[in-house]
Tab-separated table of C-alpha atoms in Angstrom:
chain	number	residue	atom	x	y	z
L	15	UNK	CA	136.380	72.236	86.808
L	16	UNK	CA	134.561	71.280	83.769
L	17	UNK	CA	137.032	72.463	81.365
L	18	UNK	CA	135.675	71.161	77.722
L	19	UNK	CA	133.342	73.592	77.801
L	20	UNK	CA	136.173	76.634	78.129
L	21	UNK	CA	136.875	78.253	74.858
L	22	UNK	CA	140.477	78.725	74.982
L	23	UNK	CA	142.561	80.892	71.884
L	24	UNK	CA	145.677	78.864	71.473
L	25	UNK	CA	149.460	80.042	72.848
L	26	UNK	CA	150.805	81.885	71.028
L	27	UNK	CA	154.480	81.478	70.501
L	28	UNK	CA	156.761	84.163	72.031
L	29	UNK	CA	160.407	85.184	70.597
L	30	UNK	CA	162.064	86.870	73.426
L	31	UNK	CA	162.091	85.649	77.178
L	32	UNK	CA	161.803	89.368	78.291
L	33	UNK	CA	158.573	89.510	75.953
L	34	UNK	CA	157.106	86.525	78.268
L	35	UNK	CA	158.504	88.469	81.277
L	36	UNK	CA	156.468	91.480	80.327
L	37	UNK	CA	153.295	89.032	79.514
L	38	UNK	CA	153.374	87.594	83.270
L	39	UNK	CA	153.920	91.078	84.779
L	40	UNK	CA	150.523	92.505	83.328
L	41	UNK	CA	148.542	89.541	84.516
L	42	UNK	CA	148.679	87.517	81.148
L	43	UNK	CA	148.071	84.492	83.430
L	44	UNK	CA	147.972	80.910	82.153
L	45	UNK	CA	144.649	81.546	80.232
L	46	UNK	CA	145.093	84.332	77.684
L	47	UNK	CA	141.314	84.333	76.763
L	48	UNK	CA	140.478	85.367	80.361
L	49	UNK	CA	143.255	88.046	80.580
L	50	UNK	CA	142.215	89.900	78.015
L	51	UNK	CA	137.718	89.796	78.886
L	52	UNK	CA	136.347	92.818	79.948
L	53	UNK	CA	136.220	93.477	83.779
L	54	UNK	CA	138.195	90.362	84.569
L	55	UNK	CA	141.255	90.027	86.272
L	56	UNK	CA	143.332	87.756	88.255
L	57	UNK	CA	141.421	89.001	91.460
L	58	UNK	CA	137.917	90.749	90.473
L	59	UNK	CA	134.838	90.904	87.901
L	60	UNK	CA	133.353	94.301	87.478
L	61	UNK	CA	129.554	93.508	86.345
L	62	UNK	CA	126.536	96.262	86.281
L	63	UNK	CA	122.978	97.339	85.880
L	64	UNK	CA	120.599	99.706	85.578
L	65	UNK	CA	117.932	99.713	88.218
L	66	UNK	CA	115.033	102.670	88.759
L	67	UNK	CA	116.657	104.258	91.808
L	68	UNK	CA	114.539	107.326	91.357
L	69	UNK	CA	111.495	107.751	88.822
L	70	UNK	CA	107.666	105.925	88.982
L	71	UNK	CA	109.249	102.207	89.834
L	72	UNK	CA	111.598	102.995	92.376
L	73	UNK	CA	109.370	102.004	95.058
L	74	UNK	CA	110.497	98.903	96.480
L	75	UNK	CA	112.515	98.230	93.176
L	76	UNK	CA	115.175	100.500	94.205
L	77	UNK	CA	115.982	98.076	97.257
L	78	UNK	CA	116.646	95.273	94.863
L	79	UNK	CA	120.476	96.264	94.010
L	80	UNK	CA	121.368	96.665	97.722
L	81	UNK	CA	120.532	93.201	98.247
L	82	UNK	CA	122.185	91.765	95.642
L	83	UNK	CA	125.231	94.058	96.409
L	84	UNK	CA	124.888	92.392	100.061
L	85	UNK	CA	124.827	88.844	98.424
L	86	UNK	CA	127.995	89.842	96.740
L	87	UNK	CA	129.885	91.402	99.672
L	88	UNK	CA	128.923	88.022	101.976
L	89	UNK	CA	130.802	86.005	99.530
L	90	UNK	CA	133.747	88.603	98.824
L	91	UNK	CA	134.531	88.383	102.403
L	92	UNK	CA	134.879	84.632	102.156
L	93	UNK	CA	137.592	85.225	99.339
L	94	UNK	CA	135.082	85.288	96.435
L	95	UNK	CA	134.605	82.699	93.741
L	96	UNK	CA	137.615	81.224	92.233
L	97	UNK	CA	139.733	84.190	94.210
L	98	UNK	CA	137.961	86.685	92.705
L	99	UNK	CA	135.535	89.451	94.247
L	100	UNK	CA	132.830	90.568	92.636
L	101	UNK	CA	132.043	94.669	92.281
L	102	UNK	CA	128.356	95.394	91.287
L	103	UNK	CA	128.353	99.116	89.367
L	104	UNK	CA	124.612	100.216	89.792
L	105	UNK	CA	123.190	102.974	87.443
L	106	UNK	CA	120.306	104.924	88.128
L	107	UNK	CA	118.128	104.954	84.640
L	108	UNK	CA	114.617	106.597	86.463
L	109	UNK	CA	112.954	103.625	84.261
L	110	UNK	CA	113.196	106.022	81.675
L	111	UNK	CA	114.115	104.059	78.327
L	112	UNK	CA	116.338	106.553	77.412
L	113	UNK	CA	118.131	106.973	80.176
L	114	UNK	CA	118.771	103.163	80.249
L	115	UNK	CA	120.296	103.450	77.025
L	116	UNK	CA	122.551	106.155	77.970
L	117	UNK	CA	123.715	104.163	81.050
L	118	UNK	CA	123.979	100.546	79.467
L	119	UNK	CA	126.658	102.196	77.319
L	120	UNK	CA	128.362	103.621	79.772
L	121	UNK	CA	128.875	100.411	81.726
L	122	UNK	CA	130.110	98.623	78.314
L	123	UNK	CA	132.101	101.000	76.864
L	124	UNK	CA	133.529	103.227	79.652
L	125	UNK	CA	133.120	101.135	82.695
L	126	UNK	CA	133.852	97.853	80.689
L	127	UNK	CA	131.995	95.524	82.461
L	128	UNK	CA	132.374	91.949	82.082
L	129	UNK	CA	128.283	91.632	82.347
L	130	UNK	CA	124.991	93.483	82.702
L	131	UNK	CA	123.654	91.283	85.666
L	132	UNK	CA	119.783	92.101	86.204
L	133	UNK	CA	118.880	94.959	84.364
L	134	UNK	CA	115.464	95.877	85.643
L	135	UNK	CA	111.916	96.872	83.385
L	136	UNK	CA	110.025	95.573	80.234
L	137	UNK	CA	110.354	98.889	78.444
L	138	UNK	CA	113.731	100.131	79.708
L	139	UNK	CA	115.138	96.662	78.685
L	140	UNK	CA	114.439	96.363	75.867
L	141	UNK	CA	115.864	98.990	74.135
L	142	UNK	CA	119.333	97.563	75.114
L	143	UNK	CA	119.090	94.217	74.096
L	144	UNK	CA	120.106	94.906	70.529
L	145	UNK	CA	123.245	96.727	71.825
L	146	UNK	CA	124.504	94.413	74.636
L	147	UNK	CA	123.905	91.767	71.681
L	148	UNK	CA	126.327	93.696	69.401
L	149	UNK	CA	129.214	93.885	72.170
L	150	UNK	CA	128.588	90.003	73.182
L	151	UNK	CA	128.099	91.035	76.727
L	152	UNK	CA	126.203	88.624	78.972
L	153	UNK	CA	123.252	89.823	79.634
L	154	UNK	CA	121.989	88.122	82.407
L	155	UNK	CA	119.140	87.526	84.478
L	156	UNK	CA	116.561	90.682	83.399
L	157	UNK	CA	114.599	91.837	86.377
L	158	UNK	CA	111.452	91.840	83.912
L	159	UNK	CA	109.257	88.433	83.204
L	160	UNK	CA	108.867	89.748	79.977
L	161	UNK	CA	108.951	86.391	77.137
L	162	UNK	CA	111.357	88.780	75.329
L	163	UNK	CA	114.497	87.969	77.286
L	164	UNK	CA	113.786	83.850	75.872
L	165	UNK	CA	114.837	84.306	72.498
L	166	UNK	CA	118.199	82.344	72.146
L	167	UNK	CA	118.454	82.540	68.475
L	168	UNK	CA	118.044	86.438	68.329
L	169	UNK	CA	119.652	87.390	71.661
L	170	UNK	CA	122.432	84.882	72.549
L	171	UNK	CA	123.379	86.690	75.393
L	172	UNK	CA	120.358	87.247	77.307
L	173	UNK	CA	118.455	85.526	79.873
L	174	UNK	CA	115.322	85.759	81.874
L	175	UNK	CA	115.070	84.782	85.542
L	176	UNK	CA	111.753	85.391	86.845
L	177	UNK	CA	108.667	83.463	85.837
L	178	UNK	CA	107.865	85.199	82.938
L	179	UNK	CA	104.017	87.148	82.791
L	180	UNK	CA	102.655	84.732	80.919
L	181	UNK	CA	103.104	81.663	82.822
L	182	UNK	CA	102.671	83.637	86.085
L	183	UNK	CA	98.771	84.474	84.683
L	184	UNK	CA	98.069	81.152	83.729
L	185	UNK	CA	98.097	79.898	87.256
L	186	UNK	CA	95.694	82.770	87.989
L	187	UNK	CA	94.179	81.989	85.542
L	188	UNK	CA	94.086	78.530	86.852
L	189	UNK	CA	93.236	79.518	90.633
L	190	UNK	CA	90.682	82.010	89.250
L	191	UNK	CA	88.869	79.331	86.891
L	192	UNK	CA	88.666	76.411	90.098
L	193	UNK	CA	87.821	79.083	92.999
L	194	UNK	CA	86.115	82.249	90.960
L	195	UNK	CA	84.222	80.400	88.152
L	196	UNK	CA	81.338	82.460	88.551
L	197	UNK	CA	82.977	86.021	89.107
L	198	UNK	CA	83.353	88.539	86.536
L	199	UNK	CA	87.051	89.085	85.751
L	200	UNK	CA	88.935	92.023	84.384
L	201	UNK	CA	92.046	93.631	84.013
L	202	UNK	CA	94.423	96.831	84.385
L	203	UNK	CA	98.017	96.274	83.225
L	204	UNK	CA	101.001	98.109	82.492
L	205	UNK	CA	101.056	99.652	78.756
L	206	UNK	CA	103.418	97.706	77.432
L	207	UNK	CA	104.691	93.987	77.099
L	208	UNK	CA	104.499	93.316	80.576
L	209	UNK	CA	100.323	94.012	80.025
L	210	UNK	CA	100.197	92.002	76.976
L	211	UNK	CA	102.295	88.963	78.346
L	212	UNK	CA	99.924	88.807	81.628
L	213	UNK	CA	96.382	89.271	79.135
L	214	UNK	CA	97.935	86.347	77.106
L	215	UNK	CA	98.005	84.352	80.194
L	216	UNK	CA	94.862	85.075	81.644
L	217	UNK	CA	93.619	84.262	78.180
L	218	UNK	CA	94.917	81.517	77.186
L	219	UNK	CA	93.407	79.569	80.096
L	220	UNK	CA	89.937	81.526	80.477
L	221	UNK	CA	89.114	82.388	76.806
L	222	UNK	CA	88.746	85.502	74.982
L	223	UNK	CA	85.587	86.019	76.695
L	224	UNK	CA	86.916	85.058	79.814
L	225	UNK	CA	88.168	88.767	80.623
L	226	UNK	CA	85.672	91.363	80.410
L	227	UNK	CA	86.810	94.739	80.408
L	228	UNK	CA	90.913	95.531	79.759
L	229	UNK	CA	92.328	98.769	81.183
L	230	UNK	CA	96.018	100.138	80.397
L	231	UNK	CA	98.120	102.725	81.891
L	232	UNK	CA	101.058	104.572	81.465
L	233	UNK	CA	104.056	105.242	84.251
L	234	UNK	CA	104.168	108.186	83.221
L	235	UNK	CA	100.734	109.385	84.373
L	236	UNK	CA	99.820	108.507	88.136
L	237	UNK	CA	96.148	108.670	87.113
L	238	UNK	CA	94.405	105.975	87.297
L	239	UNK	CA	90.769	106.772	88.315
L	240	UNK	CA	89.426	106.488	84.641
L	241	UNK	CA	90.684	103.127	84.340
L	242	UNK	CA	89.295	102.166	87.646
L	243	UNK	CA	85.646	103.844	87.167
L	244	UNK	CA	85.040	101.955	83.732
L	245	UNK	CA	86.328	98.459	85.788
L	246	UNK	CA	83.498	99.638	88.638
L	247	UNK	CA	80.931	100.749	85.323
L	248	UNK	CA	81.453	97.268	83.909
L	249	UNK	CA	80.551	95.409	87.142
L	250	UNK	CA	84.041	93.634	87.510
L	251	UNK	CA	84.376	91.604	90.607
L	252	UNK	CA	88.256	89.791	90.041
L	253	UNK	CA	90.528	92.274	88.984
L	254	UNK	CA	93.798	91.027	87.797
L	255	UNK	CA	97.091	93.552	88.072
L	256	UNK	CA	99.941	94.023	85.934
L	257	UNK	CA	101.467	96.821	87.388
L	258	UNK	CA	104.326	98.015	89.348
L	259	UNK	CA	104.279	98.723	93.404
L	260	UNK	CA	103.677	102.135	92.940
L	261	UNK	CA	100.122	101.182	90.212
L	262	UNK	CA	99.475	98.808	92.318
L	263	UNK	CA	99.156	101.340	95.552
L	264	UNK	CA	97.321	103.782	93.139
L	265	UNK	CA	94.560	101.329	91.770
L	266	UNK	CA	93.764	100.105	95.160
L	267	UNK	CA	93.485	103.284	96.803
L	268	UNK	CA	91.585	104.736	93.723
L	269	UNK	CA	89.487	101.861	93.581
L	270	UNK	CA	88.485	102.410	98.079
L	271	UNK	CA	87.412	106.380	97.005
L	272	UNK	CA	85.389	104.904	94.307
L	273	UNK	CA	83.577	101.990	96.619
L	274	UNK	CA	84.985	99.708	94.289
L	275	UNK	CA	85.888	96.362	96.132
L	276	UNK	CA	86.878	93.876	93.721
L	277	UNK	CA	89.023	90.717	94.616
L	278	UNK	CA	92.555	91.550	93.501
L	279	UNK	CA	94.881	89.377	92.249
L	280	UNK	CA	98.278	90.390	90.838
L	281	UNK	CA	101.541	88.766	89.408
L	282	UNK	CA	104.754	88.933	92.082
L	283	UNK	CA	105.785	92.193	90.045
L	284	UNK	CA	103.930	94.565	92.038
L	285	UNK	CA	102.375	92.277	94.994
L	286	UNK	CA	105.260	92.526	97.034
L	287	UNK	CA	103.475	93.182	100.691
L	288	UNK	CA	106.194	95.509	102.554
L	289	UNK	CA	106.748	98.045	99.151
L	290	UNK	CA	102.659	98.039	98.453
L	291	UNK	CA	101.804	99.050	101.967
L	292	UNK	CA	103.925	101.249	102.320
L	293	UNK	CA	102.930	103.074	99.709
L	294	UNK	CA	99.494	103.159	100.745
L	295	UNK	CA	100.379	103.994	104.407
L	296	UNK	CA	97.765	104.493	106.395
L	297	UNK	CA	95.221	102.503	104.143
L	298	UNK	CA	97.313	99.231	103.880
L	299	UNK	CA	94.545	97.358	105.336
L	300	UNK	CA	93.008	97.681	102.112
L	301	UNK	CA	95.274	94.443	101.001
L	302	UNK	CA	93.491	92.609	102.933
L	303	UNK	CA	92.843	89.170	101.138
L	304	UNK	CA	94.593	90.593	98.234
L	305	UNK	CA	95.726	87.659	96.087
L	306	UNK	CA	99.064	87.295	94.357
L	307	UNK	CA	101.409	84.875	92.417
L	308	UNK	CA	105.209	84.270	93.172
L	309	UNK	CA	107.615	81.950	92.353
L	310	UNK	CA	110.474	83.071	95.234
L	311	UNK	CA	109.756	81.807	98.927
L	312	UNK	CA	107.986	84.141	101.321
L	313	UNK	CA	109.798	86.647	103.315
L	314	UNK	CA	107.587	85.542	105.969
L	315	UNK	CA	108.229	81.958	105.997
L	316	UNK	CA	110.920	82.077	109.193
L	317	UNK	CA	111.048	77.849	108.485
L	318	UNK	CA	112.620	78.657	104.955
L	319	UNK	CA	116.242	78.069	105.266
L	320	UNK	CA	117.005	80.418	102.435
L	321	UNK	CA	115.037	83.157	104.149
L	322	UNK	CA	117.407	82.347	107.586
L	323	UNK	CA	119.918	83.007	105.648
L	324	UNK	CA	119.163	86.029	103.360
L	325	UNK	CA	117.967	87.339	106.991
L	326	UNK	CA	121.460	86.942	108.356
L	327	UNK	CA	123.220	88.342	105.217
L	328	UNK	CA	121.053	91.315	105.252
L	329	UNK	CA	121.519	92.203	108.922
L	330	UNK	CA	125.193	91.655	108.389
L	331	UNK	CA	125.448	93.924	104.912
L	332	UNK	CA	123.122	95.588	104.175
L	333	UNK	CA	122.842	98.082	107.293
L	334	UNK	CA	120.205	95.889	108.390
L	335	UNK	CA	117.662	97.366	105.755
L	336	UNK	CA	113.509	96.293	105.722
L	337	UNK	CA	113.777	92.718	104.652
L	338	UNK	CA	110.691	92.845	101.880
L	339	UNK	CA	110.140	90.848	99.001
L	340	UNK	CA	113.064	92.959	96.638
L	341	UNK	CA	115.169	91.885	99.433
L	342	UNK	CA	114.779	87.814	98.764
L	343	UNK	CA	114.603	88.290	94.714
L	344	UNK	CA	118.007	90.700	94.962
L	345	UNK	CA	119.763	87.699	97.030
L	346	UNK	CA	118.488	85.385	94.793
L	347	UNK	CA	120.364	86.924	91.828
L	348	UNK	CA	122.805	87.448	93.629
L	349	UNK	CA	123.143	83.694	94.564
L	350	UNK	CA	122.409	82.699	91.039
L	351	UNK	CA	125.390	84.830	89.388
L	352	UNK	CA	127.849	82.894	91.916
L	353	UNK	CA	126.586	79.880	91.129
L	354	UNK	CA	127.383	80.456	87.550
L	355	UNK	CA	130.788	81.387	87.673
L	356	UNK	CA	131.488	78.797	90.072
L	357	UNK	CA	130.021	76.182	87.976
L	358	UNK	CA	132.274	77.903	84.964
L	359	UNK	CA	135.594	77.723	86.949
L	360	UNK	CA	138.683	79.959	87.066
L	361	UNK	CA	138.680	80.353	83.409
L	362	UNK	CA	136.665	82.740	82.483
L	363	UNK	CA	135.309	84.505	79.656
L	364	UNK	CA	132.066	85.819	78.559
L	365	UNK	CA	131.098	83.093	75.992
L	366	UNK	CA	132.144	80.316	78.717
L	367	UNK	CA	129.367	81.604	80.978
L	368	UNK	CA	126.693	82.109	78.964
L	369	UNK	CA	127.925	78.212	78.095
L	370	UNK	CA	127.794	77.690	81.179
L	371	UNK	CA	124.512	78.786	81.932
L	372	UNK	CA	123.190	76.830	79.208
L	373	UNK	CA	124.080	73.712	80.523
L	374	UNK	CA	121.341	74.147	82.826
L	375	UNK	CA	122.341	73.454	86.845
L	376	UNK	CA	121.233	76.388	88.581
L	377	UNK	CA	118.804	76.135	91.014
L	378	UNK	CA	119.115	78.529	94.000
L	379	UNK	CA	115.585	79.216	96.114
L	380	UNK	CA	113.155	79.198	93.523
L	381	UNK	CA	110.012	77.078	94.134
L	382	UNK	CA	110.814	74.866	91.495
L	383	UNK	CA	113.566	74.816	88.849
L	384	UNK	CA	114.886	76.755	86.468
L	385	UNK	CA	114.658	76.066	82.753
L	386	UNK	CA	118.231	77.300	81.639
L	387	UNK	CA	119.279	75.245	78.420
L	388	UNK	CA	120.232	76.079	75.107
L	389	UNK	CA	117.231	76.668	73.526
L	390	UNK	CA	115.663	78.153	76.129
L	391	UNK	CA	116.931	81.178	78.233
L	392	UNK	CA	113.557	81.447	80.560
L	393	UNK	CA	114.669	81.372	83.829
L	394	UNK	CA	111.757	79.849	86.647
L	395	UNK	CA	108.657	78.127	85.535
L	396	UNK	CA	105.936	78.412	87.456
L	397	UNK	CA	104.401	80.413	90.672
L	398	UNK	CA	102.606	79.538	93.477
L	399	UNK	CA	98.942	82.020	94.998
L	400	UNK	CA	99.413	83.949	97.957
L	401	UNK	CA	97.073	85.707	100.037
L	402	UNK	CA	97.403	89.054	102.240
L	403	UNK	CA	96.441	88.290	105.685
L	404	UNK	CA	96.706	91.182	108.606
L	405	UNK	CA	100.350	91.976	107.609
L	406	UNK	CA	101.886	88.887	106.131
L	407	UNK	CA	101.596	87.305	102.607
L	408	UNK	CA	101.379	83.679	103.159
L	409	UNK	CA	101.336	81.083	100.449
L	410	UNK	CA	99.172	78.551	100.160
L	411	UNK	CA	97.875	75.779	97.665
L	412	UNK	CA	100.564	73.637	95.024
L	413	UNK	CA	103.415	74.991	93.171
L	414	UNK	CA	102.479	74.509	89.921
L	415	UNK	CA	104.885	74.613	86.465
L	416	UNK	CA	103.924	75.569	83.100
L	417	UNK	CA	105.452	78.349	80.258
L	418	UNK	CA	104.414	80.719	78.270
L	419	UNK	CA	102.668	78.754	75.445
L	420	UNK	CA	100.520	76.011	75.738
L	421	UNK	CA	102.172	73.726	77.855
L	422	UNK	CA	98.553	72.997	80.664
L	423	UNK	CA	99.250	74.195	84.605
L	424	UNK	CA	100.358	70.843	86.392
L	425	UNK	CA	101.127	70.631	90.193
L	426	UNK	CA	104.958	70.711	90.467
L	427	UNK	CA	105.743	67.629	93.149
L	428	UNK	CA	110.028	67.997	92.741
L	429	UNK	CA	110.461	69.752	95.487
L	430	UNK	CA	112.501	73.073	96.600
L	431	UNK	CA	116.297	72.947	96.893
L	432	UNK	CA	117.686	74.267	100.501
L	433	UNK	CA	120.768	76.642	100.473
L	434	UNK	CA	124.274	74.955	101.023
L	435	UNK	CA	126.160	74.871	104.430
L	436	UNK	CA	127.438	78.186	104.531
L	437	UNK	CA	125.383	79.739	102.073
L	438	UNK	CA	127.703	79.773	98.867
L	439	UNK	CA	127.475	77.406	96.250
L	440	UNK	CA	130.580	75.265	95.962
L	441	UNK	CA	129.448	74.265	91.925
């Protein structure tokens, strides 16, 4: 236990032995500062979310919580971490912003949850970040790569996890510039920050110039065939994708009943293979060749000893559901969150995490590390390509490492981490 880093109020003297006696009975403990944080007790940690479970993004997102949930439950059944087990509250918000709002306040101030642990969506996000700020909850690993969740000084509290937008476009942008020099390349993204982050990337390493024609849509209107007639009008032939499953389905198929056949190529957001497919049903062979970014290791890659062992944990709790993409980023949260309070040890409070996290150490399956420190609350840097083939999404090329300014894309040589013995981390 790394104990210097604990914040710890001092004890209190007491007057009356019975007053100690009544202390002890309602779990005052040894560490005062832990007795009285939110959602922790001697034996549990209540932490929460809000995840689309219905609404325009629950496609494939919706399966993320299980997993995690399943993470959760494998370790609770092998006594927890630090003889606690964890509970995972889940809120449907319909990836409706003000629905998220509604729900983020009921996990803080009804539910009183020690954390919000993956909170999922660029716009539903952020409108809680100011809040969860306020109450000094941990806000921890956003299912978004938006840069917004890496701002230390304004949101103390909060922290990324997936390769942000950004740096995910740049190696495109980087693939795109060494295999599709001569192509012309456009771009249809989400209406919002996740859009802009991914244009910035794409930009930054092909020029202003470098994109061509830049599309937009909103969730809220499944639509998409004027965005995808101007891309055919202005002769685009690389078509990058910030959208979620569900757009992603939409502009594909739109795109076949326009004889539009551009090469694809999307960020891991809304590439996952399983959830895009099966949205398109019958007409998934229209990914074929359909290229992608990710920073997580493939579902398909049976040599991955993280993906034997999400496998097994799946099968085992969570009623053996589709093991997709969602299933290996949920676990991976999952694993992440242990990790932290494991590295924190059995005193725990809210600031003592986010301390914790701080100090950097996680690592977990991610293709390279993580980029946790106190100035910079990030989460993974860098992605690897993938390519649709038939009906798996094999990687293939370098792992390469960058961020969201102007830091070049450099191959990453360090090496993945493999998963310990039993599958929970002991630190």
């Amino acid at each position: 236990m790394h104990s210097s880093r604990h914040l710890r109020r001092p004890l209190v003297a007491v007057a009356s032995l019975s007053l100690i006696g009544t202390l002890a009975a309602c779990g005052g403990g040894s560490d005062s500062a832990t007795a009285s944080t939110p959602g922790v007790t001697d034996d549990s940690i209540l932490v929460g979310t809000h995840m689309p479970l219905t609404g325009p993004a629950a496609a494939g997102y919706s399966t993320i919580s299980p997993a995690t949930k399943a993470y959760f439950d494998y370790v609770n059944d092998k006594g927890g971490v630090h003889g606690r087990k964890i509970t995972y509250k889940v809120k449907d918000d319909g990836y409706n912003p003000a629905n998220t709002q509604s729900v983020v306040r009921e996990l803080v101030l009804k539910d009183k949850v020690f954390a919000v642990v993956n909170g999922l969506g660029t716009p539903t996000h952020t409108g809680v970040l100011d809040f969860l700020k306020t109450n000094k909850v941990p806000d921890l690993f956003v299912a978004s790569g938006s840069r917004s969740w890496n701002q230390p000084e304004k949101y103390p509290t909060t922290f990324g996890f997936q390769a942000d937008y950004t740096t995910e476009a740049k190696v495109q942008a980087t693939y795109i510039k060494e295999n599709l020099a001569d192509k012309t390349v456009c771009f249809l993204g989400q209406d919002d920050d996740f859009g802009e982050d991914t244009l910035k990337g794409l930009t930054q390493v092909l020029g202003e110039d470098g994109v061509k024609e830049r599309q937009s849509y909103v969730t809220s209107n499944t639509n998409v065939g004027p965005q995808i007639g101007k891309l055919k009008a202005a002769g685009c032939e690389v078509v990058s994708l910030a959208t979620v499953p569900g757009f992603t389905a939409l502009a594909v198929g739109t795109a076949a009943r326009l004889q539009f056949k551009p090469q694809w190529i999307s960020t891991s957001v809304g590439a996952d293979y399983s959830t895009v497919a099966g949205a398109l049903g019958e007409a998934a062979p229209l990914l074929e060749g359909f290229l992608s970014t990710n920073y997580l290791p493939s579902q398909f890659d049976d040599d991955n000893e993280w993906i034997t062992l999400f496998k097994k944990i799946n099968e085992d709790y969570n009623k053996g559901a589709p093991f997709t993409g969602n299933t290996v980023y949920g676990m991976t949260v999952g694993y992440l969150f242990v990790q932290a309070l494991q590295q924190n040890g059995k005193e725990l409070t809210r600031q003592s995490l986010i301390d914790t996290i701080e100090e950097g150490g996680l690592d977990g399956p991610g293709l390279m590390g993580l980029r946790f420190s106190k100035d910079d609350h990030s989460g993974y840097g860098g992605a690897q390509m993938a390519k649709i083939t038939g009906t798996t999404q094999d990687y293939f090329g370098p792992v390469y490492a960058t961020d969201d300014g102007e830091t070049p894309v450099k191959e990453y040589t360090e090496g993945a981490t493999t998963p310990p013995k039993d599958g929970i981390p002991t630190k």
